[in-house]
Each structure stands twice: as structure tokens, then as C-alpha cells.
Tab-separated table of C-alpha atoms in Angstrom:
chain	number	residue	atom	x	y	z
C	1	MET	CA	45.046	53.158	16.361
C	2	GLY	CA	41.696	51.736	15.039
C	3	LEU	CA	43.584	49.193	13.149
C	4	LYS	CA	43.877	45.753	14.220
C	5	SER	CA	47.172	44.727	15.242
C	6	LYS	CA	48.716	41.506	15.417
C	7	LEU	CA	51.352	40.948	18.363
C	8	LEU	CA	53.877	38.613	18.415
C	9	LEU	CA	56.077	37.259	21.062
C	10	PHE	CA	59.358	35.732	20.634
C	11	TYR	CA	62.102	34.648	23.319
C	12	PHE	CA	65.507	34.248	22.770
C	13	ASN	CA	67.458	32.145	25.519
C	14	ILE	CA	71.237	31.563	26.323
C	15	PRO	CA	73.538	30.102	28.542
C	16	CYS	CA	74.682	32.221	31.235
C	17	LEU	CA	75.119	33.555	34.441
C	18	PHE	CA	71.805	35.933	34.871
C	19	LEU	CA	68.622	34.353	33.911
C	20	CYS	CA	67.942	35.437	30.703
C	21	LEU	CA	64.664	36.729	30.304
C	22	THR	CA	65.965	39.973	29.317
C	23	GLN	CA	66.850	38.949	26.242
C	24	THR	CA	62.939	39.193	24.934
C	25	ALA	CA	61.811	41.414	21.416
C	26	LEU	CA	58.208	42.412	20.615
C	27	ALA	CA	57.614	42.192	16.725
C	28	ILE	CA	54.348	44.035	16.121
C	29	VAL	CA	52.748	43.789	13.013
C	30	LEU	CA	50.159	46.379	11.868
C	31	THR	CA	48.512	45.322	8.769
C	32	ASN	CA	46.074	47.846	6.047
C	33	SER	CA	48.453	51.007	6.507
C	34	THR	CA	48.929	53.736	4.451
C	35	GLN	CA	50.913	55.885	7.415
C	36	LEU	CA	55.198	54.165	7.697
C	37	GLU	CA	56.479	57.221	5.748
C	38	SER	CA	56.779	59.873	8.398
C	39	ILE	CA	58.853	57.803	10.495
C	40	LEU	CA	60.622	56.252	7.306
C	41	ASP	CA	61.473	60.003	6.262
C	42	LYS	CA	63.191	61.005	9.693
C	43	TYR	CA	65.319	58.509	9.731
C	44	ARG	CA	66.396	58.453	6.257
C	45	ASP	CA	66.043	61.922	5.476
C	46	GLU	CA	69.890	63.182	4.101
C	47	GLU	CA	69.757	66.606	6.358
C	48	TRP	CA	69.095	63.825	9.397
C	49	TRP	CA	71.919	61.421	8.919
C	50	SER	CA	74.234	64.355	7.453
C	51	ALA	CA	73.554	65.716	11.528
C	52	ARG	CA	73.820	62.580	12.997
C	53	SER	CA	76.710	61.629	11.083
C	54	ARG	CA	78.564	65.194	12.625
C	55	GLY	CA	77.196	64.812	16.156
C	56	ARG	CA	77.321	60.492	16.387
C	57	ARG	CA	74.155	60.515	16.551
C	58	ALA	CA	72.387	57.461	16.904
C	59	ILE	CA	68.543	58.194	17.625
C	60	SER	CA	66.799	61.727	17.109
C	61	GLU	CA	67.212	63.936	20.276
C	62	GLY	CA	63.664	64.291	20.510
C	63	ASP	CA	63.173	60.187	19.966
C	64	MET	CA	66.077	59.968	23.005
C	65	HIS	CA	63.714	62.557	25.436
C	66	LEU	CA	61.020	60.489	24.371
C	67	ILE	CA	61.945	57.591	25.296
C	68	LEU	CA	64.120	58.418	28.485
C	69	ASP	CA	61.084	60.161	29.996
C	70	LEU	CA	58.637	57.733	29.919
C	71	HIS	CA	61.156	54.638	30.907
C	72	ASN	CA	61.452	57.166	34.143
C	73	LYS	CA	57.670	58.118	34.297
C	74	LEU	CA	56.420	54.366	34.022
C	75	ARG	CA	59.772	52.960	36.944
C	76	GLY	CA	58.267	55.798	39.323
C	77	GLN	CA	54.708	54.599	39.012
C	78	VAL	CA	55.335	51.041	40.004
C	79	HIS	CA	52.747	49.313	42.203
C	80	PRO	CA	53.588	48.086	44.980
C	81	PRO	CA	55.836	51.271	44.953
C	82	ALA	CA	59.270	50.835	45.080
C	83	SER	CA	61.736	52.180	47.349
C	84	ASN	CA	64.664	51.698	45.569
C	85	MET	CA	64.138	52.389	42.252
C	86	GLU	CA	67.232	54.931	40.400
C	87	TYR	CA	66.870	58.095	38.416
C	88	MET	CA	67.816	56.476	34.454
C	89	VAL	CA	70.171	57.956	32.508
C	90	TRP	CA	70.942	58.720	28.960
C	91	ASP	CA	74.535	56.628	28.326
C	92	THR	CA	75.557	57.016	25.009
C	93	GLU	CA	78.398	53.898	25.049
C	94	LEU	CA	74.973	51.897	25.253
C	95	GLU	CA	73.121	54.206	22.120
C	96	ARG	CA	75.988	53.113	19.934
C	97	SER	CA	75.836	49.413	20.921
C	98	ALA	CA	72.667	49.426	20.335
C	99	GLU	CA	72.946	51.256	16.669
C	100	HIS	CA	75.380	48.707	15.882
C	101	TRP	CA	72.723	45.800	16.618
C	102	ALA	CA	70.285	48.047	14.723
C	103	HIS	CA	71.999	48.139	11.727
C	104	THR	CA	72.633	44.310	11.128
C	105	CYS	CA	68.790	44.328	10.922
C	106	ARG	CA	68.851	40.886	12.824
C	107	TRP	CA	65.221	39.640	14.701
C	108	GLU	CA	67.817	38.282	17.217
C	109	HIS	CA	69.708	39.849	20.271
C	110	GLY	CA	73.031	40.411	20.080
C	111	PRO	CA	75.806	40.464	19.986
C	112	SER	CA	76.504	37.497	22.190
C	113	HIS	CA	79.328	38.811	23.361
C	114	MET	CA	78.009	42.029	25.688
C	115	LEU	CA	74.915	39.727	26.328
C	116	THR	CA	76.030	38.565	29.510
C	117	GLN	CA	76.702	42.654	30.360
C	118	ILE	CA	73.388	44.058	29.408
C	119	GLY	CA	69.625	43.724	29.525
C	120	GLN	CA	68.163	44.209	25.993
C	121	ASN	CA	64.498	44.892	24.710
C	122	LEU	CA	63.385	44.909	20.925
C	123	GLY	CA	60.806	46.230	19.445
C	124	THR	CA	60.167	46.494	16.014
C	125	HIS	CA	56.824	47.709	13.561
C	126	TRP	CA	55.810	48.340	9.755
C	127	GLY	CA	52.486	49.681	8.316
C	128	ARG	CA	50.935	52.215	10.312
C	129	ASP	CA	53.759	55.277	11.900
C	130	ARG	CA	54.234	54.397	15.890
C	131	PRO	CA	56.154	56.293	18.101
C	132	PRO	CA	58.600	54.732	19.700
C	133	THR	CA	57.377	54.950	22.683
C	134	TYR	CA	54.511	52.463	21.191
C	135	HIS	CA	57.170	50.071	21.854
C	136	VAL	CA	57.589	51.308	25.841
C	137	GLN	CA	54.669	51.478	26.756
C	138	ALA	CA	54.020	47.840	25.360
C	139	TRP	CA	57.114	46.396	27.377
C	140	TYR	CA	55.825	48.333	30.265
C	141	ASP	CA	51.980	46.717	29.876
C	142	GLU	CA	52.819	43.307	30.418
C	143	VAL	CA	52.729	43.879	33.744
C	144	ARG	CA	49.420	42.173	33.446
C	145	TYR	CA	51.484	38.731	32.933
C	146	TYR	CA	53.529	39.703	36.406
C	147	SER	CA	52.630	38.888	39.845
C	148	TYR	CA	55.485	40.691	42.397
C	149	PRO	CA	57.873	39.491	43.426
C	150	TYR	CA	59.252	36.616	41.289
C	151	SER	CA	58.133	36.040	37.692
C	152	GLN	CA	55.742	32.591	38.439
C	153	GLU	CA	53.070	33.049	36.488
C	154	CYS	CA	55.224	34.469	33.152
C	155	ASN	CA	56.515	31.622	31.760
C	156	PRO	CA	55.909	30.987	28.389
C	157	HIS	CA	57.458	27.845	25.753
C	158	CYS	CA	59.839	29.620	23.690
C	159	PRO	CA	62.494	29.447	22.237
C	160	PHE	CA	61.501	29.223	18.557
C	161	ARG	CA	58.180	31.269	18.938
C	162	CYS	CA	56.599	32.201	21.914
C	163	SER	CA	52.908	30.983	23.395
C	164	GLY	CA	51.779	32.322	26.959
C	165	PRO	CA	52.674	35.273	28.913
C	166	VAL	CA	55.647	37.099	28.502
C	167	CYS	CA	57.309	39.767	31.614
C	168	THR	CA	60.798	40.098	30.892
C	169	HIS	CA	60.141	43.663	28.952
C	170	TYR	CA	58.493	44.311	31.791
C	171	THR	CA	60.745	43.398	34.245
C	172	GLN	CA	64.300	44.668	32.488
C	173	LEU	CA	62.110	48.375	32.021
C	174	VAL	CA	61.094	48.188	36.211
C	175	TRP	CA	64.691	46.449	37.221
C	176	ALA	CA	65.728	49.363	39.796
C	177	THR	CA	69.215	48.791	39.662
C	178	SER	CA	68.877	49.210	36.214
C	179	ASN	CA	69.880	53.115	35.994
C	180	ARG	CA	71.639	53.617	32.183
C	181	ILE	CA	69.354	53.293	28.552
C	182	GLY	CA	70.535	53.918	24.866
C	183	CYS	CA	68.614	53.463	22.255
C	184	ALA	CA	69.088	53.235	18.108
C	185	ILE	CA	66.692	53.150	15.478
C	186	ASN	CA	67.370	52.098	11.679
C	187	VAL	CA	64.984	51.573	8.796
C	188	CYS	CA	65.237	47.927	8.042
C	189	TYR	CA	65.078	46.666	3.901
C	190	ASN	CA	63.891	43.653	3.467
C	191	MET	CA	64.265	42.314	7.752
C	192	ASN	CA	63.323	38.931	8.081
C	193	VAL	CA	61.236	38.663	11.209
C	194	TRP	CA	60.345	34.246	12.278
C	195	GLY	CA	60.496	33.843	8.223
C	196	MET	CA	58.458	36.952	7.207
C	197	ILE	CA	59.742	39.459	4.729
C	198	TRP	CA	59.213	43.129	6.494
C	199	THR	CA	60.560	45.238	2.829
C	200	LYS	CA	60.507	48.669	5.598
C	201	ALA	CA	60.863	47.387	9.162
C	202	VAL	CA	61.365	50.307	11.978
C	203	TYR	CA	63.687	48.310	14.171
C	204	LEU	CA	63.890	49.766	18.235
C	205	VAL	CA	66.942	48.377	19.558
C	206	CYS	CA	67.632	49.385	23.567
C	207	ASN	CA	70.669	49.079	26.373
C	208	TYR	CA	70.243	48.790	29.213
C	209	SER	CA	72.984	48.920	32.348
C	210	PRO	CA	73.314	47.136	34.610
C	211	PRO	CA	71.492	44.494	33.782
C	212	GLY	CA	68.286	43.295	35.577
C	213	ASN	CA	66.322	39.507	35.136
C	214	TRP	CA	68.492	37.935	37.586
C	215	TRP	CA	66.892	34.311	38.367
C	216	GLY	CA	65.898	34.203	42.006
C	217	HIS	CA	65.691	38.306	42.669
C	218	ALA	CA	62.826	41.147	42.421
C	219	PRO	CA	63.182	43.821	40.531
C	220	TYR	CA	63.076	45.949	42.731
C	221	LYS	CA	62.264	46.018	46.521
C	222	TYR	CA	59.181	46.978	48.175
C	223	GLY	CA	57.983	50.019	50.438
C	224	THR	CA	57.993	54.183	50.651
C	225	PRO	CA	59.189	55.459	46.929
C	226	CYS	CA	63.139	56.514	47.812
C	227	SER	CA	63.130	54.544	51.447
C	228	ALA	CA	65.859	52.520	50.150
C	229	CYS	CA	67.537	54.351	47.917
C	230	PRO	CA	71.910	53.524	47.160
C	231	ALA	CA	74.416	56.318	49.769
C	232	SER	CA	75.838	57.944	46.454
C	233	TYR	CA	71.972	58.681	45.909
C	234	ALA	CA	72.526	61.191	49.713
C	235	GLY	CA	68.889	61.470	49.712
C	236	GLY	CA	67.849	62.530	47.022
C	237	CYS	CA	64.507	62.108	44.875
C	238	ARG	CA	62.535	62.725	42.464
C	239	ASP	CA	58.852	61.287	40.839
C	240	ASN	CA	59.491	58.416	43.526
C	241	LEU	CA	63.245	57.440	42.116
C	242	CYS	CA	66.764	57.737	43.955
C	243	TYR	CA	67.824	60.745	42.104
C	244	LYS	CA	71.588	62.111	41.820
C	245	GLY	CA	71.270	66.047	42.507
C	246	SER	CA	69.651	68.211	44.903
C	247	PRO	CA	67.679	66.143	47.429
C	248	PHE	CA	64.898	68.642	46.874
C	249	TYR	CA	63.272	70.311	43.670
C	250	GLU	CA	60.300	72.619	42.806
C	251	GLU	CA	57.539	70.848	40.830
C	252	HIS	CA	54.943	72.788	38.559
C	253	ASP	CA	51.625	70.955	38.440
C	254	LEU	CA	51.154	70.373	34.807
C	255	ILE	CA	48.589	73.428	33.792
C	256	TYR	CA	45.739	72.232	31.727
C	257	THR	CA	43.366	74.970	30.382
C	258	GLU	CA	39.732	74.637	29.815
C	259	GLN	CA	41.494	74.674	25.356
C	260	MET	CA	44.036	71.824	26.112
C	261	CYS	CA	43.882	68.400	27.238
C	262	GLN	CA	42.264	66.704	29.074
C	263	GLN	CA	41.659	63.148	30.906
C	264	VAL	CA	37.935	61.706	31.212
C	265	ASP	CA	36.867	58.261	31.775
C	266	CYS	CA	36.016	55.488	29.520
C	267	GLU	CA	32.210	56.720	29.686
C	268	THR	CA	32.431	60.117	30.357
C	269	LYS	CA	29.685	62.273	27.644
C	270	LEU	CA	31.146	64.778	25.403
C	271	ARG	CA	28.233	66.772	26.891
C	272	ASP	CA	29.497	66.582	30.478
C	273	GLN	CA	33.088	67.430	29.978
C	274	CYS	CA	32.499	70.261	27.696
C	275	LYS	CA	30.056	72.094	29.563
C	276	GLY	CA	30.882	76.020	29.023
C	277	THR	CA	34.713	74.911	27.524
C	278	THR	CA	35.879	75.019	24.410
C	279	CYS	CA	36.135	71.017	23.489
C	280	ASN	CA	39.707	70.904	22.213
C	281	ARG	CA	41.680	67.845	23.480
C	282	TYR	CA	41.070	65.043	25.679
C	283	GLU	CA	43.154	61.694	26.917
C	284	CYS	CA	41.533	58.488	27.704
C	285	PRO	CA	43.002	55.642	29.344
C	286	PRO	CA	43.188	51.973	27.684
C	287	GLY	CA	40.640	49.571	28.475
C	288	CYS	CA	37.523	51.345	27.775
C	289	LEU	CA	35.990	48.610	24.711
C	290	ASP	CA	35.707	46.628	27.649
C	291	SER	CA	33.018	49.505	28.674
C	292	PRO	CA	32.423	52.335	26.265
C	293	GLY	CA	29.687	54.174	27.066
C	294	ARG	CA	27.007	54.842	25.098
C	295	VAL	CA	28.326	56.208	21.139
C	296	VAL	CA	25.408	57.267	19.021
C	297	GLY	CA	25.900	58.178	15.196
C	298	THR	CA	28.685	57.679	13.003
C	299	GLY	CA	31.456	59.890	12.011
C	300	TYR	CA	30.163	62.750	13.830
C	301	TYR	CA	28.883	62.050	17.331
C	302	ASP	CA	25.773	63.293	19.550
C	303	MET	CA	27.149	65.238	22.436
C	304	GLN	CA	25.950	62.559	24.641
C	305	SER	CA	28.125	59.840	23.028
C	306	SER	CA	30.865	58.809	25.317
C	307	VAL	CA	34.504	60.789	23.946
C	308	CYS	CA	36.198	57.511	24.119
C	309	GLY	CA	34.174	55.196	23.179
C	310	ALA	CA	33.209	57.721	20.361
C	311	GLY	CA	37.487	57.930	19.334
C	312	LEU	CA	36.804	54.155	19.318
C	313	HIS	CA	34.514	53.764	17.776
C	314	SER	CA	35.916	56.499	15.162
C	315	GLY	CA	39.095	54.703	14.842
C	316	VAL	CA	41.346	57.104	16.526
C	317	ILE	CA	42.070	55.283	18.791
C	318	ASP	CA	42.104	51.966	20.147
C	319	ASN	CA	42.029	49.817	23.451
C	320	ASP	CA	45.344	51.229	24.468
C	321	GLY	CA	44.024	54.346	25.394
C	322	GLY	CA	44.697	57.520	23.632
C	323	TRP	CA	44.888	61.323	22.602
C	324	LEU	CA	41.935	62.503	20.623
C	325	ASP	CA	41.168	65.850	19.868
C	326	VAL	CA	36.938	67.269	18.943
C	327	THR	CA	35.541	69.487	16.917
C	328	ARG	CA	32.261	70.676	17.691
C	329	VAL	CA	30.095	70.860	14.174
C	330	GLY	CA	26.832	72.340	14.769
C	331	ARG	CA	23.692	70.776	15.084
C	332	LYS	CA	22.500	67.362	13.295
C	333	GLN	CA	19.514	66.194	12.103
C	334	GLN	CA	20.154	62.413	11.706
C	335	PHE	CA	22.366	60.360	13.215
C	336	THR	CA	23.161	56.932	12.009
C	337	LYS	CA	24.284	53.352	13.405
C	338	SER	CA	26.681	51.000	12.896
C	339	TYR	CA	29.511	48.838	14.159
C	340	LYS	CA	32.731	49.465	13.841
C	341	ASN	CA	35.919	49.005	15.526
C	342	GLY	CA	34.581	46.707	18.207
C	343	ILE	CA	31.936	49.467	19.289
C	344	GLN	CA	28.133	49.836	18.441
C	345	SER	CA	26.702	52.804	17.734
C	346	ILE	CA	23.108	53.577	17.895
C	347	GLY	CA	20.855	55.875	15.439
C	348	LYS	CA	19.101	58.287	16.495
C	349	ASN	CA	16.087	60.720	14.322
C	350	ARG	CA	16.401	63.748	16.021
C	351	SER	CA	18.029	67.529	15.360
C	352	ALA	CA	20.751	67.607	18.090
C	353	ASN	CA	24.370	68.915	18.740
C	354	SER	CA	27.569	66.681	17.443
C	355	PHE	CA	30.902	66.737	17.368
C	356	LYS	CA	33.467	65.108	15.016
C	357	ILE	CA	37.155	63.074	16.649
C	358	GLU	CA	40.405	63.682	15.012
C	359	SER	CA	44.002	62.248	15.961
C	360	VAL	CA	46.900	63.850	17.589
C	361	PRO	CA	49.713	64.408	15.795
C	362	VAL	CA	52.356	64.757	18.718
C	363	LYS	CA	56.264	66.940	17.161
C	364	ALA	CA	58.689	67.330	19.381
C	365	LEU	CA	60.627	70.373	18.681
C	366	SER	CA	63.380	72.804	20.028
C	367	CYS	CA	64.156	74.965	22.455
C	368	ASP	CA	64.005	78.196	19.755
C	369	THR	CA	61.170	76.813	17.875
C	370	THR	CA	58.195	79.212	17.926
C	371	VAL	CA	54.350	79.094	17.419
C	372	ALA	CA	54.448	81.546	14.449
C	373	LEU	CA	56.651	78.474	12.788
C	374	PHE	CA	54.952	75.792	14.452
C	375	CYS	CA	51.651	76.181	14.770
C	376	PRO	CA	50.762	79.428	12.675
C	377	PHE	CA	47.288	81.253	13.808
C	378	LYS	CA	44.326	80.921	11.347
C	379	LYS	CA	41.165	81.175	11.667
C	380	PRO	CA	38.868	79.656	12.121
C	381	ILE	CA	41.266	78.870	15.037
C	382	ARG	CA	42.444	74.639	14.085
C	383	HIS	CA	44.514	71.930	16.609
C	384	CYS	CA	48.010	73.002	16.248
C	385	PRO	CA	49.844	69.749	17.422
C	386	ARG	CA	50.688	67.950	20.667
C	387	SER	CA	54.291	69.574	21.553
C	388	TYR	CA	57.426	67.807	23.152
C	389	CYS	CA	60.296	69.738	24.216
C	390	PRO	CA	63.259	68.490	25.439
C	391	ARG	CA	65.073	69.642	29.308
C	392	ASN	CA	66.890	72.976	29.658
C	393	CYS	CA	65.978	75.190	27.804
C	394	ARG	CA	65.744	77.716	30.250
C	395	ARG	CA	69.963	77.428	29.624
C	396	ASP	CA	70.457	76.373	26.697
C	397	SER	CA	68.428	78.985	24.767
C	398	VAL	CA	68.281	82.334	24.622
C	399	ALA	CA	64.921	82.748	22.474
C	400	ARG	CA	62.445	85.648	23.576
C	401	VAL	CA	59.533	85.135	26.129
C	402	ILE	CA	56.902	87.804	25.037
C	403	GLY	CA	54.450	88.259	27.851
C	404	THR	CA	52.686	86.347	30.469
C	405	LYS	CA	50.498	83.645	30.427
C	406	TYR	CA	49.361	85.250	26.931
C	407	TYR	CA	51.799	85.350	25.206
C	408	SER	CA	52.986	86.564	21.393
C	409	ASP	CA	53.405	83.658	18.331
C	410	LYS	CA	57.436	85.133	18.113
C	411	SER	CA	58.167	83.704	21.278
C	412	SER	CA	59.735	80.620	21.503
C	413	ILE	CA	57.239	77.675	22.997
C	414	CYS	CA	59.355	75.499	25.234
C	415	ARG	CA	60.813	79.222	27.411
C	416	ALA	CA	57.239	80.059	27.509
C	417	ALA	CA	55.891	77.112	28.998
C	418	VAL	CA	59.055	76.845	31.363
C	419	HIS	CA	57.680	80.533	31.945
C	420	ALA	CA	53.861	79.672	32.680
C	421	GLY	CA	54.782	76.342	34.913
C	422	VAL	CA	53.309	73.849	33.015
C	423	ILE	CA	56.450	71.836	32.134
C	424	GLN	CA	60.009	71.605	34.837
C	425	ASN	CA	63.078	73.486	33.010
C	426	GLU	CA	64.747	69.620	33.923
C	427	SER	CA	63.023	66.921	32.683
C	428	GLY	CA	60.774	69.076	29.427
C	429	GLY	CA	57.704	67.418	28.493
C	430	TYR	CA	54.352	67.092	26.556
C	431	LEU	CA	51.904	70.223	26.198
C	432	ASP	CA	49.385	71.846	23.870
C	433	VAL	CA	49.376	75.209	22.364
C	434	MET	CA	46.125	77.273	21.097
C	435	PRO	CA	46.543	80.306	19.135
C	436	VAL	CA	43.986	83.115	20.224
C	437	ASP	CA	42.655	86.186	18.863
C	438	LYS	CA	45.355	88.760	18.610
C	439	ARG	CA	46.077	91.062	21.258
C	440	LYS	CA	47.475	94.684	21.843
C	441	GLN	CA	49.920	93.920	24.873
C	442	TYR	CA	51.839	91.737	26.610
C	443	SER	CA	53.355	92.068	30.167
C	444	SER	CA	56.934	91.193	31.916
C	445	SER	CA	57.796	88.606	34.529
C	446	TYR	CA	60.361	87.145	36.260
C	447	GLN	CA	59.203	83.693	36.404
C	448	ASN	CA	61.044	79.710	37.072
C	449	GLY	CA	64.113	81.689	36.022
C	450	ILE	CA	63.416	82.999	32.562
C	451	THR	CA	62.509	86.604	32.583
C	452	SER	CA	59.419	87.281	29.500
C	453	GLU	CA	59.758	90.538	27.556
C	454	ARG	CA	57.188	93.500	27.795
C	455	TYR	CA	54.848	94.442	24.309
C	456	ASP	CA	52.711	97.019	23.963
C	457	HIS	CA	52.252	98.567	20.177
C	458	LYS	CA	50.175	99.990	18.066
C	459	LYS	CA	50.921	97.113	16.007
C	460	VAL	CA	48.783	93.577	16.692
C	461	VAL	CA	50.882	89.953	17.251
C	462	GLU	CA	49.466	86.602	17.282
C	463	THR	CA	48.806	85.176	20.491
C	464	ALA	CA	49.504	81.541	21.677
C	465	TYR	CA	48.234	80.679	24.394
C	466	ILE	CA	50.358	77.326	26.663
């Protein structure tokens, strides 16, 4: 995000019956960074490792859901559309095999005896903290080098180091019949990556079954989504994917309130986007370096500036896009120009309203996490981290939900989000929480399978808005 990244692509080819383009790895070297410790702490913390040992898990619950849900989201949005794309589920045996290989800390595909039975994507990085979904998105983004139905334009010179376009992470990720996945993450010390020793490499291994990338075959069939699903799915369809379950499911719209995340274009000015609303959280698309819009200032920016352009200039996002937080900081008398991160801002010697840009942290929650624990109410009102809720919180938790639309900070965040219809119980997902002023009364209601509680008392409690 704003720091220059060096991409190294590696292709490993072995004799087998199917095209071994699946066996492709991606290494990301992120230099001049000091933010790796948070991800290292998660995977070397004694409490996490002991819990992992008891539960026989090779990856944290939050990372598992992040990886799986992003795979299904990306598989459901391929273009041209797929008629037989299957919904992907987590497989603990694939997870264990990925764990075994991740702990070898070998930057190559393996073990060799399994490579004809599984597909495998690898990713590793060191330096700035990156969520595992960063690698998943990078695999998918190889679509730019792929022409449906065959990878004719994707033929790098290999095997030692690849030069030329690589697209085989993408084709494995969207291989229609690869409906099971299991991944593992390991922190490797002194890992040899093409002759360079990385002292703290975060290594992601994802195994797929059945394997994809068969010679002469397209990754999926073109057509109306779910129109060519295998008979075993009995007509089930979910988010453009063949789904085993009820053929019908209720989809709730994701609610972005005026305080929450808003999607903007590359050139959208904050002044135009922020009229009559509380400036808070925005999502920028990829590719904004090509058309960043007008950026006025450095550090703090004139309200006439492009939101995404200012995000790029400040280094909070990079050309892959992403989330950013905006905070108004009142009138400034002067805005200085500078060239930063590929963006030239302009100066201004006239008083104007201004804003600053901050990064958006993301945290995975449990079904029982409350606002009081996650993001306590403080004045002035501050941004809370973006949250990720696991699936099935309606069933797996009895944590309280107090209120309707506005919820007491004693409420479970994820169950309140299901109650509000912001996320689906069956899939979980991302949401934003905004603490607001105190309320004396909360109404009860039955919504989306959850009955919330009523609260009416002289004692006031803090409030969160989902």
C-alpha cells in the first residue's frame, strides 16, 4: 500500500498426465516495511499455537473464512460467465496436507507424490503485513494475461525463474470442478527464495481438489450461471455458483449507511461524495494510478480532491485499490504540492475545508464479540476497524442482541449484523461498526431468525450502529 512492491514469479514443471501449470508460485517482496510483526504474532503466539494443537487446525478460523469466501466471490464473478462453476468448500484433509508442506519452508511445489492428485497455489511475502486474501486476489488478477477459453497468451519462459505473463494461479482458482480447498500459513525463518534468504517469510499454501489446469480444457463452461451444474447439485444455485443445499436462498442486500463504507470511482471528489453525510470509510477500485483525479495538498487535502487520488498520494492505498478512512480536519490556510507514490499533488494558498486519509485495519471476530470489547465508545467518535464475521452466528452463539437498527454496545456484533440484514448468516462477511451517542431505549424485534431484546431504563448505555 503505497510502498513499491517487487513481484517474483516462479514456475515449477514436473512430468505428469495433466498440464502442470497449476504448480505455480507467487512471491511478493515488500521492502522498507516495519509492519510484519502483527501477522507474525498471530502465528507464533503461544495461546494461538496451543489452541491450534488442540483443534488440529493449520490456519486461524478468521483466515480460513477470509480465504474461502474470497475464492467463492471471485469464482462467482468470472467473465465471460460460467455455467458450471461449483461452490467451493473447506476440506480439512487438504488443510493438513497444506500444513505439512508449509512447515517444510521449501519454496517449491510438493510433496511430489501428491502433485498428480491436487492443485496447488503458493504465495509468500515478507515486510509489510498482508492478509492472506492479498495473495488470493493476486492469483485472480492474473486474469489480465488470460484469454478465454485457453491460456494461449500465458506461456512464460520457465522453469528457473519465469519471464513473461503467468495466469495459472487464476485458472486453478476458477477451475469449475475444483470444489474443495484447504490452506495453511506458516512463518518460515531463513527461507530460501530463489537464492535469497528471507528471515521471516509468511508462507501460504493452498491445495485444491479435484485438480485443475488440464491440457486443452477451459477452466469452466461459458453460459448462464448454474445452467450446466452437475446433477448432484439438484438445481441449487448460490451467487452464480452450483450449490448443494436448498435451490432457493434469501439474499439480503449489504447495507451501507451514510456512516459506513461507500464505493467511489477513481476521480470522485470528497466534496461531491460527502454532501450531507458523515465522512468515514470509502472503497477505491484498482487502477486509479491511470486516472487519479485532482489532488490538492500533502498530508491533509482540500475537499475538492479525489478521495482515491489522495489515498494513493498518501500511501494508504496502492494501485490495487482498497479501503481507506477519511476524517475532516477543518479549514486549512495553505495546501502544499508534492510528488508522492506516483501522484503529483498541487498547491493552494487559500483557506478551505480539508481532510486526512488513514488506513483501514481489518479484524476477524468471533460470534460473541461485543462492541464494548471490540471498539469502545469514546469521544471524539473514532473509526472502528473493519470487521469480518464468521458464518452461522445465528446458530452457533447465544450472545445477546439488544435493539433494532441501533444496538447496545453489549450486543454481539455479528449476531446484530445478521439481525439487521447486513450480512447473511450462512456466509458471514465484512461489516463496519460506528459508535454513536447514547440512547435510553432499544426496541425488540424478530428479524432474519434472531429475536433481539428490548431495553428501556433510566440508565443509558452506549450505542453502536451497524
